Amino acid sequence: PETLGEYRTLLRGELPALSRPPHKQAEDQSSGKGKVDYIFVRGARGRCCVELFRDEASSAAILSSHAACVETGQWPSDHG
């Protein structure tokens, strides 16, 4: 519809781009290889202005979910 704005997302910059561990990106892997976890946002023109930003908390969440956790040694993002 005409009232919907354009889809927008934040670029990752220096943050990890892929949501699966490096060994799951190997040629022989078939499950979720290259999986990304971007969120796309679209506002409504005239009613909802979309402002995208990243703060310290969201950056910390991305970094902690894109690395092995202390308890299991596995990536949290590898378990859906």
XYZ file of C-alpha atoms in Angstrom:
80
model
C 0.000 0.000 0.000
C 1.001 3.598 -0.565
C 0.963 4.347 3.167
C 3.858 2.019 3.939
C 7.421 3.303 4.088
C 10.568 1.594 2.826
C 12.191 -1.335 4.612
C 15.268 -0.302 6.589
C 17.916 -2.095 8.635
C 21.151 -1.189 10.390
C 24.446 -2.252 8.882
C 26.558 -4.390 11.199
C 29.780 -2.448 10.832
C 32.353 -4.144 13.067
C 29.833 -6.545 14.647
C 29.559 -10.198 13.512
C 27.459 -10.622 10.369
C 26.659 -14.351 10.529
C 24.625 -15.997 13.264
C 26.216 -19.458 13.071
C 29.661 -20.519 14.334
C 32.562 -20.524 11.850
C 32.654 -24.348 11.659
C 28.983 -24.335 10.576
C 29.939 -22.162 7.576
C 32.138 -24.892 6.040
C 31.485 -26.188 2.511
C 30.167 -29.530 3.807
C 27.514 -27.930 6.024
C 23.953 -27.773 4.735
C 21.992 -26.471 7.729
C 21.859 -22.723 8.151
C 25.094 -21.954 6.313
C 25.401 -18.239 5.763
C 22.433 -17.576 8.031
C 22.059 -13.930 8.942
C 19.838 -12.451 11.607
C 19.060 -8.943 10.492
C 15.763 -7.348 11.423
C 14.052 -5.231 8.806
C 11.687 -2.455 9.881
C 9.057 -0.585 7.888
C 6.996 2.281 9.241
C 3.818 3.848 7.918
C 4.262 7.123 6.053
C 2.835 10.057 7.960
C 2.023 8.036 11.087
C 5.177 6.291 12.211
C 8.705 7.580 11.767
C 11.297 4.802 11.986
C 14.553 5.686 13.715
C 17.153 2.930 13.808
C 20.033 3.065 16.255
C 22.384 0.763 18.144
C 23.225 1.377 21.774
C 25.668 -0.338 24.135
C 23.096 -2.920 25.255
C 22.177 -4.033 21.724
C 25.837 -4.228 20.692
C 26.624 -6.319 23.789
C 23.688 -8.644 22.993
C 24.941 -9.236 19.446
C 28.489 -9.916 20.637
C 27.415 -12.322 23.406
C 25.072 -14.282 21.121
C 27.700 -14.647 18.381
C 30.298 -16.473 20.433
C 30.524 -19.647 22.498
C 28.963 -19.297 25.946
C 30.938 -20.266 29.051
C 28.391 -22.835 30.260
C 28.156 -25.043 27.153
C 30.957 -23.961 24.849
C 28.353 -23.617 22.064
C 26.922 -20.569 20.361
C 23.489 -19.560 21.711
C 22.409 -18.632 18.174
C 23.104 -22.221 17.108
C 20.105 -23.462 19.077
C 17.337 -21.218 17.743
